[in-house]
PDB file of C-alpha atoms in Angstrom:
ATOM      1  CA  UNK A 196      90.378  91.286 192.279  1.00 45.00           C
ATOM      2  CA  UNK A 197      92.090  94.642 192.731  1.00 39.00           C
ATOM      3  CA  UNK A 198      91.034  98.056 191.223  1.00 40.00           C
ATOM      4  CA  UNK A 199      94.089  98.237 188.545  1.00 41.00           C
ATOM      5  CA  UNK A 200      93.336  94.488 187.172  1.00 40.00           C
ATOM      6  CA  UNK A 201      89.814  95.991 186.637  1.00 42.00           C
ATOM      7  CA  UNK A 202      89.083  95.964 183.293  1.00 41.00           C
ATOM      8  CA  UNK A 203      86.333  99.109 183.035  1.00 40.00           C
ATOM      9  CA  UNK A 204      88.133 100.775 185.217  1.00 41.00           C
ATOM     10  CA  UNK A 205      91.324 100.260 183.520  1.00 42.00           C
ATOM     11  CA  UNK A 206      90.217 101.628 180.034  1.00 44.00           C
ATOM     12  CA  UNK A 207      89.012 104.760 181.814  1.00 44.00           C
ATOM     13  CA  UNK A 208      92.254 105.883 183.208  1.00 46.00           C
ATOM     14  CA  UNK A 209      93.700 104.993 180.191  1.00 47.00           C
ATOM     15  CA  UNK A 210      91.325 107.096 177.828  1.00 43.00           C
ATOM     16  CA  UNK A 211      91.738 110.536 180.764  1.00 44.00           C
ATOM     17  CA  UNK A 212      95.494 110.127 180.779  1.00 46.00           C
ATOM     18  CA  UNK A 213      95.782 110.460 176.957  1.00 41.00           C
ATOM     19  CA  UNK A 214      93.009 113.779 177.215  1.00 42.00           C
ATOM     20  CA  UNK A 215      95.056 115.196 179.821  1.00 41.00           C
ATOM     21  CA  UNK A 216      98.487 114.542 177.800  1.00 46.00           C
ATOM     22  CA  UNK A 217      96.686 115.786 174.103  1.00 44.00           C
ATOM     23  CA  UNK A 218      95.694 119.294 176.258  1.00 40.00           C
ATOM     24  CA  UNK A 219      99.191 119.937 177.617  1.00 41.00           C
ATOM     25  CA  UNK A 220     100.780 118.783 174.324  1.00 43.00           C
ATOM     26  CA  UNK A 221      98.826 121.007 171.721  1.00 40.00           C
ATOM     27  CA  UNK A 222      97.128 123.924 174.387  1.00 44.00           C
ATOM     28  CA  UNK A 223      94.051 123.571 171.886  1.00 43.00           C
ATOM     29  CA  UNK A 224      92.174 120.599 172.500  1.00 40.00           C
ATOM     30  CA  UNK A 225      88.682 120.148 174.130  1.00 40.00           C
ATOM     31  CA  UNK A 226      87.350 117.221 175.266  1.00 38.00           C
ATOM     32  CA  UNK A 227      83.427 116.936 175.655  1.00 39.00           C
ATOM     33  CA  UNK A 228      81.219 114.030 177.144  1.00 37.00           C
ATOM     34  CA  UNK A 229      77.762 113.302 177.276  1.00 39.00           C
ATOM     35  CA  UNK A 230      75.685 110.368 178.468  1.00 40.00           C
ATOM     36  CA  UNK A 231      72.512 109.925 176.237  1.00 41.00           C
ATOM     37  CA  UNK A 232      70.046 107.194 177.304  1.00 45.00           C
ATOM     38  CA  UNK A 233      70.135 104.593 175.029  1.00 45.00           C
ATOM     39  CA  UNK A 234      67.338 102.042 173.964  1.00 48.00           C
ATOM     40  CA  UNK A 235      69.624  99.366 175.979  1.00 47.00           C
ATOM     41  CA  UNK A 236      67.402  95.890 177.197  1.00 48.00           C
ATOM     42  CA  UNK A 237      67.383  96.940 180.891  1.00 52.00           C
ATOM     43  CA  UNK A 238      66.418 100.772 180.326  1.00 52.00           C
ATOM     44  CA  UNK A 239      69.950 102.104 182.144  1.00 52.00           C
ATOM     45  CA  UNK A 240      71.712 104.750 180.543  1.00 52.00           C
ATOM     46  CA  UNK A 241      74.810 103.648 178.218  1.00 56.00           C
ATOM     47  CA  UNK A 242      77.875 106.496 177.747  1.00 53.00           C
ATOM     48  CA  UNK A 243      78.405 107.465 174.328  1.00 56.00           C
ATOM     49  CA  UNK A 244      82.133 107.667 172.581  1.00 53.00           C
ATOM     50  CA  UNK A 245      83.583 110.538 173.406  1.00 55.00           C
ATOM     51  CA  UNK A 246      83.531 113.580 171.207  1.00 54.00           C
ATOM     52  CA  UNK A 247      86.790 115.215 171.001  1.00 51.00           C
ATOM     53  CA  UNK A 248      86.286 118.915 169.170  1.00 51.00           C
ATOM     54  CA  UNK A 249      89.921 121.052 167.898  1.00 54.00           C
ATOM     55  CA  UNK A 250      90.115 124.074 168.469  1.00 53.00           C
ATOM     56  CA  UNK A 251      92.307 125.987 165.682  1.00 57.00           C
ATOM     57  CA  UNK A 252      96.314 126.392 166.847  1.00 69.00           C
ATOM     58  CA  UNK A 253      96.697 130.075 168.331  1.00 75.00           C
ATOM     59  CA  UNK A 254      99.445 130.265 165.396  1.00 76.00           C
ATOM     60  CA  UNK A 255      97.350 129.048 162.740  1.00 78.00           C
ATOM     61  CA  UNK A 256      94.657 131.849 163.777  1.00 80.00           C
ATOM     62  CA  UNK A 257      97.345 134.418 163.503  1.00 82.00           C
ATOM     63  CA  UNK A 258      98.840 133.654 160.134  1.00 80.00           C
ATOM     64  CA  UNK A 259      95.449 134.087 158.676  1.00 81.00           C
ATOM     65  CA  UNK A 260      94.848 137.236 159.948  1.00 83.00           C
ATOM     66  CA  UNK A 261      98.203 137.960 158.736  1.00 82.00           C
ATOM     67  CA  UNK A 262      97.020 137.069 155.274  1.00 84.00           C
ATOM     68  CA  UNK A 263      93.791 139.291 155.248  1.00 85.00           C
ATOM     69  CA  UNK A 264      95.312 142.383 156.565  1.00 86.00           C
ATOM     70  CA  UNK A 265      98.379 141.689 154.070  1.00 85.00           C
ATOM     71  CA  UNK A 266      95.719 141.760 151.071  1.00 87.00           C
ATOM     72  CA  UNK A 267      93.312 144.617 152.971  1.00 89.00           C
ATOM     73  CA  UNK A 268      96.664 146.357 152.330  1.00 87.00           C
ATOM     74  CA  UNK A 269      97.859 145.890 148.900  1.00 89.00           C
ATOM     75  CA  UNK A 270      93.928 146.714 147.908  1.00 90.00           C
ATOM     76  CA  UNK A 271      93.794 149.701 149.502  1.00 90.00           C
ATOM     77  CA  UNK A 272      97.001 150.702 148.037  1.00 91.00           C
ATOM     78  CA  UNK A 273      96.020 149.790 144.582  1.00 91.00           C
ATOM     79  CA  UNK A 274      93.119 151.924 145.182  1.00 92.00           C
ATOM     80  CA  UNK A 275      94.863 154.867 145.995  1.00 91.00           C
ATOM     81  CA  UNK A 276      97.304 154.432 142.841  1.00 92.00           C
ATOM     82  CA  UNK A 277      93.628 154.486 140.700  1.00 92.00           C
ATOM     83  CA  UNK A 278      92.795 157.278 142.275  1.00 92.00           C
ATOM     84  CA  UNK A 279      96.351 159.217 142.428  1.00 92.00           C
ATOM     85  CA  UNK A 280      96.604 158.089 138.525  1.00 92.00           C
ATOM     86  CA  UNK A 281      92.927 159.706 137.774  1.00 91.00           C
ATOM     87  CA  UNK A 282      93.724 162.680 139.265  1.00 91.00           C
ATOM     88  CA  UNK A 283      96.955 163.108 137.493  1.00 90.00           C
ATOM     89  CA  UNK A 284      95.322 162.386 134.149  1.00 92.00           C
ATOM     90  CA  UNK A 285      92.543 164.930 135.029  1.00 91.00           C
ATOM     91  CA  UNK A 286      95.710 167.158 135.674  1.00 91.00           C
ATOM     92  CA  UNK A 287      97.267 166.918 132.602  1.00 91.00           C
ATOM     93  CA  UNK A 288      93.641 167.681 130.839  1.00 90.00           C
ATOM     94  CA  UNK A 289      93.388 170.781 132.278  1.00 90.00           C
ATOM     95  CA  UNK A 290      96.892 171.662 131.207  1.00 89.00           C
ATOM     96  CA  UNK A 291      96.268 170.782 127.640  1.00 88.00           C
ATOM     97  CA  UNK A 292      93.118 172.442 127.225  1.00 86.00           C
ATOM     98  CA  UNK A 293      94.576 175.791 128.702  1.00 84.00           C
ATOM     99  CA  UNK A 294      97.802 175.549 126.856  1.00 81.00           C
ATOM    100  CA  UNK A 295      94.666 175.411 123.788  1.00 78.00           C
ATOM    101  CA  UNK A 296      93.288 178.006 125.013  1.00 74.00           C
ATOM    102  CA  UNK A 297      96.177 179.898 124.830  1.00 70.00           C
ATOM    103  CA  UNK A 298      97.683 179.112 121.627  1.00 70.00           C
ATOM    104  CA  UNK A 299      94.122 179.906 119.803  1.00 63.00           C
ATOM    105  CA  UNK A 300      93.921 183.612 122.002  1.00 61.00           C
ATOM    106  CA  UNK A 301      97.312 183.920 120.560  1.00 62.00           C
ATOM    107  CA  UNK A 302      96.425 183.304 116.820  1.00 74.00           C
ATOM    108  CA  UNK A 303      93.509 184.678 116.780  1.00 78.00           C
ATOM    109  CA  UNK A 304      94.441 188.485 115.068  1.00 91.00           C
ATOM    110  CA  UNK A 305      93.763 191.948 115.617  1.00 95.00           C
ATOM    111  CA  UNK A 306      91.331 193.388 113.065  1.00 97.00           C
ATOM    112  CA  UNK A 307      91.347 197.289 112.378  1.00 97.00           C
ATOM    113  CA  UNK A 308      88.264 199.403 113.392  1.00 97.00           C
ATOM    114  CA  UNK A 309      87.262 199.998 109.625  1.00 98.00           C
ATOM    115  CA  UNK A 310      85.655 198.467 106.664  1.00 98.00           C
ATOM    116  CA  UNK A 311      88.539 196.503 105.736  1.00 98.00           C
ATOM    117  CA  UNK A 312      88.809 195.244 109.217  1.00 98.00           C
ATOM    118  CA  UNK A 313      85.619 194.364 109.720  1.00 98.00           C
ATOM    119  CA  UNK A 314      85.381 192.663 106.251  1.00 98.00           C
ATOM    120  CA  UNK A 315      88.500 190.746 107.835  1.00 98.00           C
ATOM    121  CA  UNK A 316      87.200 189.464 110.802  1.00 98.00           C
ATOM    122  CA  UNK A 317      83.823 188.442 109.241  1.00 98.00           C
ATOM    123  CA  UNK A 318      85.631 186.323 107.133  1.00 98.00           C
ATOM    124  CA  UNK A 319      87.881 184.818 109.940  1.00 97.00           C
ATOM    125  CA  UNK A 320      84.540 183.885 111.634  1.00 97.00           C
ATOM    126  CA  UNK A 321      83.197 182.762 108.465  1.00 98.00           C
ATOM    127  CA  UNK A 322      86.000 180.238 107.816  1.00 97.00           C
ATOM    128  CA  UNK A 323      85.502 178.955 111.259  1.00 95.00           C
ATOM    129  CA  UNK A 324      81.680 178.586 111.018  1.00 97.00           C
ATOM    130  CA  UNK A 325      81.798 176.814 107.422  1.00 97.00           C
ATOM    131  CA  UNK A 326      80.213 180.181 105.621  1.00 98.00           C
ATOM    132  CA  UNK A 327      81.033 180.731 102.016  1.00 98.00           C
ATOM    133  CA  UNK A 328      82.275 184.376 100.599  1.00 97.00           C
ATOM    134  CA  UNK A 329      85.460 186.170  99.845  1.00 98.00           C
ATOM    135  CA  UNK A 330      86.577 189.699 100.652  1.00 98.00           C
ATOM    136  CA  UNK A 331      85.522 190.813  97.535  1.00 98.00           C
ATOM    137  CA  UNK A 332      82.020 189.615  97.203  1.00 97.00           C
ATOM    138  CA  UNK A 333      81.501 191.154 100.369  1.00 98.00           C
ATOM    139  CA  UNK A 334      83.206 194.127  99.856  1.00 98.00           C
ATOM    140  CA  UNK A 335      81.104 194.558  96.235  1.00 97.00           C
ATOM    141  CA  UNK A 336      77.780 194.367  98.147  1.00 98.00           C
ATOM    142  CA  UNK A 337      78.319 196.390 100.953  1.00 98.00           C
ATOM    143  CA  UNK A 338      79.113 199.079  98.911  1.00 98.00           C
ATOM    144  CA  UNK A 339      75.953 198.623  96.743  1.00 97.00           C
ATOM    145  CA  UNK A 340      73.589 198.219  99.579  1.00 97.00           C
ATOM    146  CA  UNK A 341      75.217 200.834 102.375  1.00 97.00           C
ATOM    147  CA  UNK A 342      78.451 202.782 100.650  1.00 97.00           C
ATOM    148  CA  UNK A 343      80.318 201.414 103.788  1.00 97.00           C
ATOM    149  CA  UNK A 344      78.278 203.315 106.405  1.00 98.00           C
ATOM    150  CA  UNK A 345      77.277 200.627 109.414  1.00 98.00           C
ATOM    151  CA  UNK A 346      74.346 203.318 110.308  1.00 97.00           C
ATOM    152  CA  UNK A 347      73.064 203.185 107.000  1.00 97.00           C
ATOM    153  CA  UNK A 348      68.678 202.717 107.132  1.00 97.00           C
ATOM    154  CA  UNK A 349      66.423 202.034 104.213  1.00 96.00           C
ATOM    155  CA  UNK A 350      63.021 204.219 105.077  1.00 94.00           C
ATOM    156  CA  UNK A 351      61.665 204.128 101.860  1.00 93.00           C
ATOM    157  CA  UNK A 352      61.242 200.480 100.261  1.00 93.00           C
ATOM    158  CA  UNK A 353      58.845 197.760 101.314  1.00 93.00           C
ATOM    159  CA  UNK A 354      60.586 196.855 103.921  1.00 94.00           C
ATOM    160  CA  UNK A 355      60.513 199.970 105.486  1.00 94.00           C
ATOM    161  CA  UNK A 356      56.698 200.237 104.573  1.00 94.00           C
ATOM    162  CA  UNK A 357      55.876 197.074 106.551  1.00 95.00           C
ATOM    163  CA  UNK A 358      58.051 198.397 110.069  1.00 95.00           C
ATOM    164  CA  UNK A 359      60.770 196.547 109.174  1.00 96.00           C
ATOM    165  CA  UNK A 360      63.161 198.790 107.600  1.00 97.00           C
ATOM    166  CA  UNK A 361      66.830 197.341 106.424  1.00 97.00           C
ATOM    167  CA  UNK A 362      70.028 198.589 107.790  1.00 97.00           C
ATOM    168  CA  UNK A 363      73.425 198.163 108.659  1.00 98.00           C
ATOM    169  CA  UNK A 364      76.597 197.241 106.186  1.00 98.00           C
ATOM    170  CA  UNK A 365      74.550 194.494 104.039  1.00 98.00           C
ATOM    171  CA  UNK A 366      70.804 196.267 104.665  1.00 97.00           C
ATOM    172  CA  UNK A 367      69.623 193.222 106.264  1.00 97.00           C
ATOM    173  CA  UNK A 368      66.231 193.588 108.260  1.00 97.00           C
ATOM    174  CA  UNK A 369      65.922 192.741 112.027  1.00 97.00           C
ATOM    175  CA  UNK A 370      63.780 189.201 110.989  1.00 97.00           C
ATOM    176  CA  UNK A 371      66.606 188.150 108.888  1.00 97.00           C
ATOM    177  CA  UNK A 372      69.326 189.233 111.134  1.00 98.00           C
ATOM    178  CA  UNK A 373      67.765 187.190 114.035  1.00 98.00           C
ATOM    179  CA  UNK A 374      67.211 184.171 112.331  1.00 98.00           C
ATOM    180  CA  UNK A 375      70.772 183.904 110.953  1.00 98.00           C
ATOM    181  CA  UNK A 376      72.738 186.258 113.990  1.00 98.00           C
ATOM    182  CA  UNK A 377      76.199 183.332 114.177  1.00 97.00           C
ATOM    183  CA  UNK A 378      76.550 182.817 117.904  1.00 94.00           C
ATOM    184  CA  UNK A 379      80.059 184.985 119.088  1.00 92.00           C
ATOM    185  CA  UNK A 380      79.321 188.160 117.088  1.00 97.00           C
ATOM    186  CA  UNK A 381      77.001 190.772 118.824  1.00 97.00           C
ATOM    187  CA  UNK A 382      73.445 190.935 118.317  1.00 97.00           C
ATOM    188  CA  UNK A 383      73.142 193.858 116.986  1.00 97.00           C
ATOM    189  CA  UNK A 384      71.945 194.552 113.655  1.00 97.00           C
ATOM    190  CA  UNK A 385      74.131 197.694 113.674  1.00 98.00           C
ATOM    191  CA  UNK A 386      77.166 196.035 114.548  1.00 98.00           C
ATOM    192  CA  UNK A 387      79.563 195.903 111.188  1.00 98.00           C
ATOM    193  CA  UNK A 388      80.671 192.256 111.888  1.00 98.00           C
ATOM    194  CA  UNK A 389      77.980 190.516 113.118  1.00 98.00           C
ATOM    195  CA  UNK A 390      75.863 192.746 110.700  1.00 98.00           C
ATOM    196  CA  UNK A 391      78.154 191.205 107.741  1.00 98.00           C
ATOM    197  CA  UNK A 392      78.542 187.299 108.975  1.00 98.00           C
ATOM    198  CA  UNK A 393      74.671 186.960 109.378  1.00 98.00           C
ATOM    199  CA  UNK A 394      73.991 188.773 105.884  1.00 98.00           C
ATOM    200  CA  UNK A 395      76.392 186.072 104.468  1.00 98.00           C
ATOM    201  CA  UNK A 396      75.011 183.050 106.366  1.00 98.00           C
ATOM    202  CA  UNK A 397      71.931 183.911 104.621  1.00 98.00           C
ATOM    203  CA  UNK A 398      73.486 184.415 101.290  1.00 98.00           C
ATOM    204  CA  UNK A 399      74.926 181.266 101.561  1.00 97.00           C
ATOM    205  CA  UNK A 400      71.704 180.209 102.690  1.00 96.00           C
ATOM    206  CA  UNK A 401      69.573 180.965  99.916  1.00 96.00           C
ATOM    207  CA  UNK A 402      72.155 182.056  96.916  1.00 97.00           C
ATOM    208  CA  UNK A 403      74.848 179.563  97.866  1.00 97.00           C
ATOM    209  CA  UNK A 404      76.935 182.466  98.481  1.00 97.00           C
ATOM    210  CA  UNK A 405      77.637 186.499  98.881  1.00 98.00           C
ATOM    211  CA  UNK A 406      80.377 186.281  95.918  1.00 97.00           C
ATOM    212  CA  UNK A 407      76.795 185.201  94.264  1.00 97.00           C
ATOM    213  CA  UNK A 408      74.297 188.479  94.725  1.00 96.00           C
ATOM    214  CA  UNK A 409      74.871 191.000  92.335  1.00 92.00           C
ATOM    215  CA  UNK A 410      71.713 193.084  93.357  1.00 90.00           C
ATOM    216  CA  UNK A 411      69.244 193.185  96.147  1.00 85.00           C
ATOM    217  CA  UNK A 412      68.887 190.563  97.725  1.00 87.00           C
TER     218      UNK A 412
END
């Protein structure tokens, strides 16, 4: 019998001729054998079925990574709209609050260096800081306790007895003035303003207002 008409023979060439034409056909194939003794009757070693593994198409690879660096792309650009948009709102923020800034140093007034002035701008930080009293409640008692003279010093009553004498516009004492000094005016007890918004937050404190103390106080 000749080699062709062989029949294991025959399914051999057969099975390498359609490996070789499935490599230069697709460029991505891989063929891999193994022989793996088998628990045949007479001990010899049987070949298994051939394992054929694919390999991914060169193309196929390439449209993927096409894909991921398409959406790497379109994230990173969506993060720097976030951030571009933050930034911009932070912008505008700033803007505001200075153009508020500006518009409140523009309405805020100019008071006169005198008693009227400084009866004035107690008031306008008054109204701010919620503090009852009108011009002429305050005006009454300052010119009861001090005749309009911010330097004005009691040496004679209690107070005065006890180290703590009263002074200023309203005669308050330096306790007093301390615990109810309104943050923004000066802490000084001789200062006319801050000497009149303190007197008042503790009018309003304990008489429900200046407009309310007719006497000392």
């Amino acid at each position: 019998m000749s080699a062709s008409s062989t029949p294991g023979h025959s399914r051999l060439t057969k099975a390498h001729k359609l490996s070789i034409a499935g490599v230069a056909t697709l460029g991505a194939a891989a063929l891999a054998f193994s022989l793996v003794p088998a628990g045949s009757a007479d001990g010899a070693p049987q070949a298994r079925p051939e394992t054929v593994v694919n390999v991914a198409p060169v193309a196929w690879t390439q449209s993927v990574k096409q894909h991921l660096n398409a959406q790497t792309a379109v994230a990173d650009q969506k993060a720097k709209d976030a951030a571009k948009a933050l930034a911009e709102a932070q912008a505008k923020k700033d803007r505001e609050k200075k153009a508020a800034a500006s518009r409140s140093a523009v309405r805020t007034p100019v008071f006169a260096n005198n008693l009227d002035g400084w009866i004035k701008e107690a008031l306008f930080i008054m109204k701010k800081e919620g503090i009852p009293g009108t011009y002429a409640g305050i005006h009454k008692n300052i010119m009861r306790e001090s005749s309009g003279n911010p330097r004005a010093i009691n040496n004679w009553d209690i107070n005065a007895q006890n180290g703590i004498p009263s002074k200023g516009l309203l005669q308050v004492i330096q306790p007093t003035f301390a615990t109810y000094h309104v943050k923004g005016t000066k802490f000084d007890l001789y200062d006319p303003v801050a000497n009149i918004v303190a007197a008042c937050n503790y009018a309003a404190d304990r008489y429900g207002s200046m407009d309310n103390v007719n006497s000392a106080y």
